[in-house]
Tab-separated table of C-alpha atoms and ligand atoms in Angstrom:
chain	number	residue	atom	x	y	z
A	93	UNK	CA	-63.041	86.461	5.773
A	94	UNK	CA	-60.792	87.278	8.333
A	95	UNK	CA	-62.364	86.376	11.437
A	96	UNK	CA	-61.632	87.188	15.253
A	97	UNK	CA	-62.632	83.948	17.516
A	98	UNK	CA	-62.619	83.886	20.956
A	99	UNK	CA	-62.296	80.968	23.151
A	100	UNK	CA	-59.661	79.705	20.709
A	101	UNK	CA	-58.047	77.271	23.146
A	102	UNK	CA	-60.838	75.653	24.407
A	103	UNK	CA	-62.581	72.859	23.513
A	104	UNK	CA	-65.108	74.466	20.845
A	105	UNK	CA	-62.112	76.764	19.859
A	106	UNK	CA	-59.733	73.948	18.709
A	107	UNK	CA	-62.257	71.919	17.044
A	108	UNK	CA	-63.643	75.520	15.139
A	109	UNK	CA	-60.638	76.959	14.178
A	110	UNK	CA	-59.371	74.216	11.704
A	111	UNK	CA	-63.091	74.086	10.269
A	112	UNK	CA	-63.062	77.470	9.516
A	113	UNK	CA	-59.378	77.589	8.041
A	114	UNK	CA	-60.034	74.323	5.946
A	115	UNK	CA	-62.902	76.600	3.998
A	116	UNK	CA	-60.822	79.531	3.278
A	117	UNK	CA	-61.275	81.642	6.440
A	118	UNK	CA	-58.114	83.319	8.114
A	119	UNK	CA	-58.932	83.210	12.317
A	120	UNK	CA	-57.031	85.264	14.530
A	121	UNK	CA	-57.884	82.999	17.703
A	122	UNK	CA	-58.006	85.149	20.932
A	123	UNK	CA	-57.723	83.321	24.637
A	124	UNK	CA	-56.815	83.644	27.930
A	125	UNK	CA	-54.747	81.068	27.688
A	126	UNK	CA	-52.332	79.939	24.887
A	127	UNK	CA	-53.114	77.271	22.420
A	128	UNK	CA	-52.535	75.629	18.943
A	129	UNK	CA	-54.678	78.024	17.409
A	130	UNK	CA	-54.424	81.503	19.624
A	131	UNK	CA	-52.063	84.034	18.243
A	132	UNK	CA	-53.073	86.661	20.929
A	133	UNK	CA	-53.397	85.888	24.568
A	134	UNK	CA	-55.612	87.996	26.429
A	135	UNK	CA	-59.215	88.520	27.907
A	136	UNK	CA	-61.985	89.785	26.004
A	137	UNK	CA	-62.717	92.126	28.982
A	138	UNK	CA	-59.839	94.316	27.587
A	139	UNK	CA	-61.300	97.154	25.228
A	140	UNK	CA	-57.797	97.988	24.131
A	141	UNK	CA	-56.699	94.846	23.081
A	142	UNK	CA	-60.223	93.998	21.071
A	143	UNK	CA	-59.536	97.798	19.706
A	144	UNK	CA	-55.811	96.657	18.769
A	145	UNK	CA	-56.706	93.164	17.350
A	146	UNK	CA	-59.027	94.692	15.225
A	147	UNK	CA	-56.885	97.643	13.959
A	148	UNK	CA	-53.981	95.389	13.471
A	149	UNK	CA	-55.826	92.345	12.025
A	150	UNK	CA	-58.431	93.801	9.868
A	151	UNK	CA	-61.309	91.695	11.229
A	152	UNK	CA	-64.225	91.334	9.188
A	153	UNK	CA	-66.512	89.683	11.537
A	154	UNK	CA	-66.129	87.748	14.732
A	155	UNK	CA	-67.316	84.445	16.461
A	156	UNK	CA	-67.514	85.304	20.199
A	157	UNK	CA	-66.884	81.594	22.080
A	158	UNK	CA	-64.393	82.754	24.737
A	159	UNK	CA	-66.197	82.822	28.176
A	160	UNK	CA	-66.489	81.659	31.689
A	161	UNK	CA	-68.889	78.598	31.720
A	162	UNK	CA	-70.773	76.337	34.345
A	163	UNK	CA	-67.408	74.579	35.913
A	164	UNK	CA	-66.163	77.529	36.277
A	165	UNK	CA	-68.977	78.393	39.250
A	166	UNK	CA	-66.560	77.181	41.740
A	167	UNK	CA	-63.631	78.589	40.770
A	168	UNK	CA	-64.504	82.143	39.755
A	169	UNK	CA	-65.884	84.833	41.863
A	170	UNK	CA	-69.696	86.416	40.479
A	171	UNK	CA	-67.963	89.763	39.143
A	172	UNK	CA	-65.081	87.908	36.775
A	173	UNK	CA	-68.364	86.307	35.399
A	174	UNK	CA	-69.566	89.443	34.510
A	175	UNK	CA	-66.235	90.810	33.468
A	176	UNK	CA	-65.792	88.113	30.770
A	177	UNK	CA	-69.198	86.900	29.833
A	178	UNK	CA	-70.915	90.442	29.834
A	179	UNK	CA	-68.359	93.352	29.022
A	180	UNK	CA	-66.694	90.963	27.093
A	181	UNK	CA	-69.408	90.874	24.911
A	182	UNK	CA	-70.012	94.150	24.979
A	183	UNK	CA	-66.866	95.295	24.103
A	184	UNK	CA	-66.477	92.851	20.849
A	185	UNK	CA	-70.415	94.246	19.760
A	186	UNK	CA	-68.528	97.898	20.380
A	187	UNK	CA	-65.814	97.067	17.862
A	188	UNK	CA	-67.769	95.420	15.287
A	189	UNK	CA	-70.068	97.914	15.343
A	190	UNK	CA	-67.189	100.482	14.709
A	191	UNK	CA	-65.767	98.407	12.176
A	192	UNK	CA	-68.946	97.943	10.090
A	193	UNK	CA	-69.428	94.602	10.485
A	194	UNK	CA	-72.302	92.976	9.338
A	195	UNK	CA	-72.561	89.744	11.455
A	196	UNK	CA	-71.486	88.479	14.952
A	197	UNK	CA	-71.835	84.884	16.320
A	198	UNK	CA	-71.940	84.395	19.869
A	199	UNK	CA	-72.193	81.221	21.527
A	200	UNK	CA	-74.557	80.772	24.128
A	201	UNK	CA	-76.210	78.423	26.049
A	202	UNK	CA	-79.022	76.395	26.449
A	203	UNK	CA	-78.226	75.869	30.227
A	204	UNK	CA	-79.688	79.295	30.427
A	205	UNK	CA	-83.340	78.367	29.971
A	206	UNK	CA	-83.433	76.085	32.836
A	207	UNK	CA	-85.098	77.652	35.930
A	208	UNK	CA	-84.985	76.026	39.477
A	209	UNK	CA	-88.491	74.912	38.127
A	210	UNK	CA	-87.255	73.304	34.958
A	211	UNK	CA	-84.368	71.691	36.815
A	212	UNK	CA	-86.255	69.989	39.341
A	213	UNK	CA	-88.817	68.551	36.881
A	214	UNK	CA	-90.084	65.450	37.940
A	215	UNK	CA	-88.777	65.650	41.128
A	216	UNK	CA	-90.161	69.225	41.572
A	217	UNK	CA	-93.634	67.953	40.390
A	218	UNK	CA	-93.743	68.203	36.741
A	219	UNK	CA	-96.276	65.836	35.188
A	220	UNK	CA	-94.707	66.204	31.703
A	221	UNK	CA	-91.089	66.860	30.358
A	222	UNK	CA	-90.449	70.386	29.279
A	223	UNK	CA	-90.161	71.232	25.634
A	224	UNK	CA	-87.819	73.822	25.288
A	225	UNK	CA	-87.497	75.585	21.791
A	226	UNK	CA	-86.600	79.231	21.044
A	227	UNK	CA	-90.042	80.432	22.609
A	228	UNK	CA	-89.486	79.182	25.555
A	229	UNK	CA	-90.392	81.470	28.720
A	230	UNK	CA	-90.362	83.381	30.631
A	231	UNK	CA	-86.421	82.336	31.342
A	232	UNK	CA	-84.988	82.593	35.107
A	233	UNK	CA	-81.025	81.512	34.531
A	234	UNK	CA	-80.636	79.896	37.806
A	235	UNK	CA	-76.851	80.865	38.023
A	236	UNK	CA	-74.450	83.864	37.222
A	237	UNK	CA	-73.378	81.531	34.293
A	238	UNK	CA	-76.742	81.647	32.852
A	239	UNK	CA	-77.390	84.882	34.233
A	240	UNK	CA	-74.101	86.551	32.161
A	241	UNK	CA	-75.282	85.036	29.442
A	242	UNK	CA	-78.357	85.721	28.738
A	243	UNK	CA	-77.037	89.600	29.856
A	244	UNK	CA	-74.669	88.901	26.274
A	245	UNK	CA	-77.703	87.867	24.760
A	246	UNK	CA	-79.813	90.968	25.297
A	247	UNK	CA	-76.653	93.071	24.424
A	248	UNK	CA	-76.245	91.189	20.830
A	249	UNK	CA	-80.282	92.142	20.785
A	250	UNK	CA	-79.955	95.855	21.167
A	251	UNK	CA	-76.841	96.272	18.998
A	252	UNK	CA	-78.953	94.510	16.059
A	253	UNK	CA	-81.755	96.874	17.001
A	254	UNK	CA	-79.396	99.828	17.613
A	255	UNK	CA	-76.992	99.224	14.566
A	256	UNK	CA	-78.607	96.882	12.153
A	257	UNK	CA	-75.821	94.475	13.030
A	258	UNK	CA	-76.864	90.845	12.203
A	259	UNK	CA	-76.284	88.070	15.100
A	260	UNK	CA	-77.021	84.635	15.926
A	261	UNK	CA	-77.083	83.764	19.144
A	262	UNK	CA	-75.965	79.878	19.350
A	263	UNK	CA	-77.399	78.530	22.379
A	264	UNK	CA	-75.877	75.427	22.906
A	265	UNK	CA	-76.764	72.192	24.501
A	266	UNK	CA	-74.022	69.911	25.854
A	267	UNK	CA	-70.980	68.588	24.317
A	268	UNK	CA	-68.500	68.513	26.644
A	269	UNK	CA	-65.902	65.902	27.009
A	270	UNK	CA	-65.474	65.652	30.954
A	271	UNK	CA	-68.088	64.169	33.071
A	272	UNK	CA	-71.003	66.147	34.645
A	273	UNK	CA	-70.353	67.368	38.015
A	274	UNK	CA	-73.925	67.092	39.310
A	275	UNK	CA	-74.842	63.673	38.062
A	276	UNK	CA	-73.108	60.172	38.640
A	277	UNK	CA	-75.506	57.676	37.829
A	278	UNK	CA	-75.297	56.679	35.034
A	279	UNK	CA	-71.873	57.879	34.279
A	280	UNK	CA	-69.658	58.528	31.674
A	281	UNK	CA	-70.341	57.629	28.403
A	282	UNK	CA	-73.626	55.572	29.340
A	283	UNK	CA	-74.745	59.241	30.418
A	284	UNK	CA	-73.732	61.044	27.306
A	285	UNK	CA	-75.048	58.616	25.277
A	286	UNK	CA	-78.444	59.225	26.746
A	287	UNK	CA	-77.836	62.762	26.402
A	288	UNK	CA	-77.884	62.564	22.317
A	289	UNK	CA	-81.752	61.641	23.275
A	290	UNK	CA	-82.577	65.207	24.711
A	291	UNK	CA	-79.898	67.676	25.195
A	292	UNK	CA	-76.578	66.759	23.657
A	293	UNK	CA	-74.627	67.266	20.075
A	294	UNK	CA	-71.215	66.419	19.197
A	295	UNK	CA	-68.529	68.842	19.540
A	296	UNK	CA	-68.053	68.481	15.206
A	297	UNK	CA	-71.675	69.317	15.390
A	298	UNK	CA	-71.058	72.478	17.643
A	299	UNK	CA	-68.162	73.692	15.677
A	300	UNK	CA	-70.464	73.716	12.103
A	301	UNK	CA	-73.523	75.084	13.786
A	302	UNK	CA	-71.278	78.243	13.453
A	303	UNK	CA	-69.904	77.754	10.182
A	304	UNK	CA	-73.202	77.513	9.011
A	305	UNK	CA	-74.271	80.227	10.942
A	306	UNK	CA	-72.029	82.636	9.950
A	307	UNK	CA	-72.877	82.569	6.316
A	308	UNK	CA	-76.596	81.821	7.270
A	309	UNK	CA	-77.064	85.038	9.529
A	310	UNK	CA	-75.960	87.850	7.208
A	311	UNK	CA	-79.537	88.494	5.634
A	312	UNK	CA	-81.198	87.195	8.696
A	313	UNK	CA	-80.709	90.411	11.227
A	314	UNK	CA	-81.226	88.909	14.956
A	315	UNK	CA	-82.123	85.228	15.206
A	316	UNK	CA	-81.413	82.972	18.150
A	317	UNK	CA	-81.054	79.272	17.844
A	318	UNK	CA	-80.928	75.737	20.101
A	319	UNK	CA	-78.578	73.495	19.089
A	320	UNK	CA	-78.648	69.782	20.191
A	321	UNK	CA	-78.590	66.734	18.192
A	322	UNK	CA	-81.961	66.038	16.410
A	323	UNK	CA	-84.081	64.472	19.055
A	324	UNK	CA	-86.681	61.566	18.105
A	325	UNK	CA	-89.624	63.143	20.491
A	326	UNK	CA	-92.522	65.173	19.307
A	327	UNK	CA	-94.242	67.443	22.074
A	328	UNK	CA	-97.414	64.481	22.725
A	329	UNK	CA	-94.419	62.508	24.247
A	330	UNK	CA	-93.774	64.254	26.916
A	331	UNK	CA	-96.158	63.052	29.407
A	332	UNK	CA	-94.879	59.429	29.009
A	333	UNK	CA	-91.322	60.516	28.260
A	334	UNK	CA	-91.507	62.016	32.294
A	335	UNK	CA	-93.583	58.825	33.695
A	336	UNK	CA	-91.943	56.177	31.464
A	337	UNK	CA	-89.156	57.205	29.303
A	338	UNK	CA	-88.140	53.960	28.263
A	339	UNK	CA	-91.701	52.938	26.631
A	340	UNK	CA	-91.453	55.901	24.741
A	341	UNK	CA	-87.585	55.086	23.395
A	342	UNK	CA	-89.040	51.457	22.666
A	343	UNK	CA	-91.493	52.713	20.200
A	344	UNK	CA	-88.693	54.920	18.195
A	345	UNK	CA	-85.783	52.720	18.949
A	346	UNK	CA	-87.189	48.887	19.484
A	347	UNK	CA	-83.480	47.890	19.219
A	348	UNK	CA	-82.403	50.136	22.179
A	349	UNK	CA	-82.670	47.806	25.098
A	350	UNK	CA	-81.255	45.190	23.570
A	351	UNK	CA	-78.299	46.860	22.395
A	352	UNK	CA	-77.506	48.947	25.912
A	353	UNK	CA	-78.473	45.469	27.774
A	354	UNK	CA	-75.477	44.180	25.670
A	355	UNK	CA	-73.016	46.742	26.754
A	356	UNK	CA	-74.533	47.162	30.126
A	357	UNK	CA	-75.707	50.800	30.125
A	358	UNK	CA	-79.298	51.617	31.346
A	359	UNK	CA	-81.219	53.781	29.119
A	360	UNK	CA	-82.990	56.927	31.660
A	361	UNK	CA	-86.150	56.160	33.390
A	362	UNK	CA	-87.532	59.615	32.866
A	363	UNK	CA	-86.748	62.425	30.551
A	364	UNK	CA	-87.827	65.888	32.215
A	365	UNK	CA	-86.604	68.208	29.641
A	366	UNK	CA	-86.022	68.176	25.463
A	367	UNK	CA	-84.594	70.727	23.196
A	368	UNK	CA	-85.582	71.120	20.251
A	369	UNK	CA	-83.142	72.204	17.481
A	370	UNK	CA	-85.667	72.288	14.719
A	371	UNK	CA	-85.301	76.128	13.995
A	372	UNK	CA	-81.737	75.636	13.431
A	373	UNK	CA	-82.651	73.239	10.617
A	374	UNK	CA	-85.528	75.393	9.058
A	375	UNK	CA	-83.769	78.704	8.978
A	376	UNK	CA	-79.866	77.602	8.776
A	377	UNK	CA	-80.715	74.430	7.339
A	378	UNK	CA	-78.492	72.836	9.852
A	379	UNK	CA	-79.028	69.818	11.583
A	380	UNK	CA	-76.472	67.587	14.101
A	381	UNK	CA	-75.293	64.990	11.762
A	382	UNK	CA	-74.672	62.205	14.869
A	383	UNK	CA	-78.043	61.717	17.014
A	384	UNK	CA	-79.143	58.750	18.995
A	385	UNK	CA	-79.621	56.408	15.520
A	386	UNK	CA	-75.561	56.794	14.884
A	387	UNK	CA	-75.209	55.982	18.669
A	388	UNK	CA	-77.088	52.627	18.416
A	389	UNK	CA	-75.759	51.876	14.849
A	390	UNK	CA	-72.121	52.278	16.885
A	391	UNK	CA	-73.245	49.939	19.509
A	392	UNK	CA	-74.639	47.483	17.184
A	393	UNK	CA	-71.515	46.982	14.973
A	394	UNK	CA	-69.391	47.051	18.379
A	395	UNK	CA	-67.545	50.593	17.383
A	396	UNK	CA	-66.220	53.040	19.865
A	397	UNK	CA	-69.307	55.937	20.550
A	398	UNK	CA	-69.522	58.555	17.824
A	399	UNK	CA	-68.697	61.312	20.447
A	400	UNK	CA	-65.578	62.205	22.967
A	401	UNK	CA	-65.504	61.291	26.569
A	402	UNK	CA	-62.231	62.597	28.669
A	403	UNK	CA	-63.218	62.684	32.033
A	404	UNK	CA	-59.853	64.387	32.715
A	405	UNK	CA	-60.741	67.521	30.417
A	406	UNK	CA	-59.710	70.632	31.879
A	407	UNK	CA	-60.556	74.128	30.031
A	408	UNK	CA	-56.761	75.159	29.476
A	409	UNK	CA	-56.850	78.418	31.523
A	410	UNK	CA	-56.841	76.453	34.564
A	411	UNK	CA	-53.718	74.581	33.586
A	412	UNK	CA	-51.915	78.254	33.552
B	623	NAD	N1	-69.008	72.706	26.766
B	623	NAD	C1	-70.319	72.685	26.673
B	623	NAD	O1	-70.958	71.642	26.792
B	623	NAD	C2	-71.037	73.985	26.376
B	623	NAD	C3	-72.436	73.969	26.307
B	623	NAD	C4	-73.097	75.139	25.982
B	623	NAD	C5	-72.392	76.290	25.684
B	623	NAD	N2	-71.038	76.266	25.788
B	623	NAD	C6	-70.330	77.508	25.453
B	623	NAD	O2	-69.377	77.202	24.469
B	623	NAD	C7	-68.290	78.101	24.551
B	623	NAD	C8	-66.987	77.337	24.523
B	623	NAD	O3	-66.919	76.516	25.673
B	623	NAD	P1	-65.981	75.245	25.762
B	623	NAD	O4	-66.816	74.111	26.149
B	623	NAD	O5	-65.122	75.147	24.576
B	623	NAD	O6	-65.159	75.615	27.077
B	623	NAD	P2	-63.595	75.777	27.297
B	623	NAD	O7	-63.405	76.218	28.710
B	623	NAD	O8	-62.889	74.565	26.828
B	623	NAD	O9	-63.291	76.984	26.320
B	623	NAD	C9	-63.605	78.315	26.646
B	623	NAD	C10	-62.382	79.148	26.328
B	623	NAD	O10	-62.652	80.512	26.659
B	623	NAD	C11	-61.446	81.035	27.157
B	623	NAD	N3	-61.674	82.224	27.978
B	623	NAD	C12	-62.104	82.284	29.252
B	623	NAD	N4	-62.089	83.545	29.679
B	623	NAD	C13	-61.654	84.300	28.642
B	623	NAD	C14	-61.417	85.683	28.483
B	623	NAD	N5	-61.606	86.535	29.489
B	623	NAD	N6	-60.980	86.143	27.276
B	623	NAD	C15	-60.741	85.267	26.264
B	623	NAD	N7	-60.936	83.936	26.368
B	623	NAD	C16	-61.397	83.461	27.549
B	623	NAD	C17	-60.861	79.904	28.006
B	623	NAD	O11	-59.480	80.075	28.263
B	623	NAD	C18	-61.166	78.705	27.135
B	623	NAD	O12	-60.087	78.373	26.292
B	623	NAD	C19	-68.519	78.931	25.815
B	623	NAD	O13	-69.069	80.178	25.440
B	623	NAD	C20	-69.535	78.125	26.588
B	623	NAD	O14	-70.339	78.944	27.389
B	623	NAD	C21	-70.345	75.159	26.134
């Protein structure tokens, strides 16, 4: 297919395109700002361009990954979030509309299901960790990251509804290379690590989700999906996984300790929130092919991590 994607030089973008070209696809990458695999630089919020990228490209279906995200809080003032993030999206569900397309991927975000409630979990009271699956609600994005988002989300909704348009809506956990900007302790990859418990997938993992997706959605109409790395918990663990997370990895993982004793990381004392990516697996059949098992098998046999860490990462539009 030929096949718009936004967000081409970012860090999904680069590690999607190639996927996508290696199984036959042609991808006219669109970004704000230029990269090995963007042959038009501009912003989605531009309904002639999308218009003239479509005419002049013949695109049979697009993957919408292009967007302001959580770093960019700081840097970017509320209305470019809604520029980008929500007429953006409207004006690529416009054009594939017009162009009788019959699928859309946009990525989205898990980050949009947690509530000043959910984020302050233990902290904030919460006698058990939060289990957070596709039914999750009622959702309160606590910033105009999450709140942009899940503004594309109900958009992709009522064009399905509207115009019979089939989407999946990819909300995403992390996989980020740089390190978190709200949490130091533990850091880098110790933290990430930890992460492939409850919230985190590789980057590889990210960029097949939506391979799979895109063949996967076009007899499925409107379906939205979590993706993180398989996580080891069932929903009778959360009371212990917020009092005593480490008892509860001891009874999956007896060889945890030991192995993060060896390297000196600390495994987390509480978990307060899991997603679970099971729907992805049962609908898609997809599933995150590195979890916590391949991080412990790479710890054992004294490999580098199975995932990136670059704490220098910079999305590329703020090296323009
Ligand atoms: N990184 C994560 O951990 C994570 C987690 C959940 C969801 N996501 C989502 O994944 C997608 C990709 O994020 P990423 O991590 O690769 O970030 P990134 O910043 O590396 O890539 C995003 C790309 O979008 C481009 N972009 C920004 N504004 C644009 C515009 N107006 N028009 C066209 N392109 C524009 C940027 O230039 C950048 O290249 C985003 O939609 C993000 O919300 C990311």
């Amino acid at each position: 297919m030929k096949l718009l994607l936004t967000g081409s030089s970012g860090w999904l973008g680069r590690h999607l395109a190639p996927r996508l070209e290696a199984i036959g696809h042609k991808v006219i990458g669109l970004d704000i700002a230029p990269g090995d695999h963007t042959d038009i630089v501009g912003t989605v919020a531009d309904r002639t361009l999308i218009d003239k990228t479509f005419r002049g490209h013949g695109i049979e279906a697009v993957i919408h990954a292009g967007a302001l995200h959580k770093p960019d809080i700081v840097r970017y003032p509320n209305s470019a979030f809604v520029d980008v993030n929500v007429t953006g999206t409207l004006n690529l569900l416009e054009a594939a509309v017009q162009a009788g397309h019959d699928r859309f991927i946009f990525t989205s975000t898990t980050s949009l299901m947690i509530s000043e409630t959910v984020r302050a979990g233990r902290e904030g009271g919460a006698e058990q960790a939060f289990w957070l699956d596709e039914e999750f609600g009622p959702l309160k994005p606590r910033n105009i990251y999450g709140v942009t988002k899940i503004s594309a989300e109900h958009l992709c909704r009522l064009f399905h509804k509207l115009h019979g348009i089939n989407v999946a809506v990819l909300r995403t956990g992390r996989f980020f290379p740089e390190d978190d900007d709200t949490l130091i302790m533990p850091s880098g990859p110790n933290l990430k690590a930890n992460e492939f418990l409850n919230r985190r997938l590789t980057v590889e993992d990210a960029a097949e989700a939506h391979v799979v997706a895109l063949n996967g959605i076009a007899d499925l109409g409107f379906e939205t999906f979590i993706l993180s790395a398989p996580t080891p918990f069932g929903r009778t663990d959360c009371a212990q996984l917020i009092a005593n997370a480490p008892a509860v990895i001891a009874r999956y993982y007896p060889e945890a300790k030991a192995l993060y004793d060896k390297k000196g990381w600390i495994l987390p004392d509480h978990i307060d929130r899991i997603y679970d990516a099971g729907k992805a697996e049962r609908l898609l059949g997809f599933r995150s092919k590195t979890d916590f098992a391949s991080i412990l098998a790479a710890l054992a046999e004294e490999r580098e991590p199975p995932f990136h860490h670059d704490p220098h990462y910079l999305s590329p539009k703020e090296a323009l």
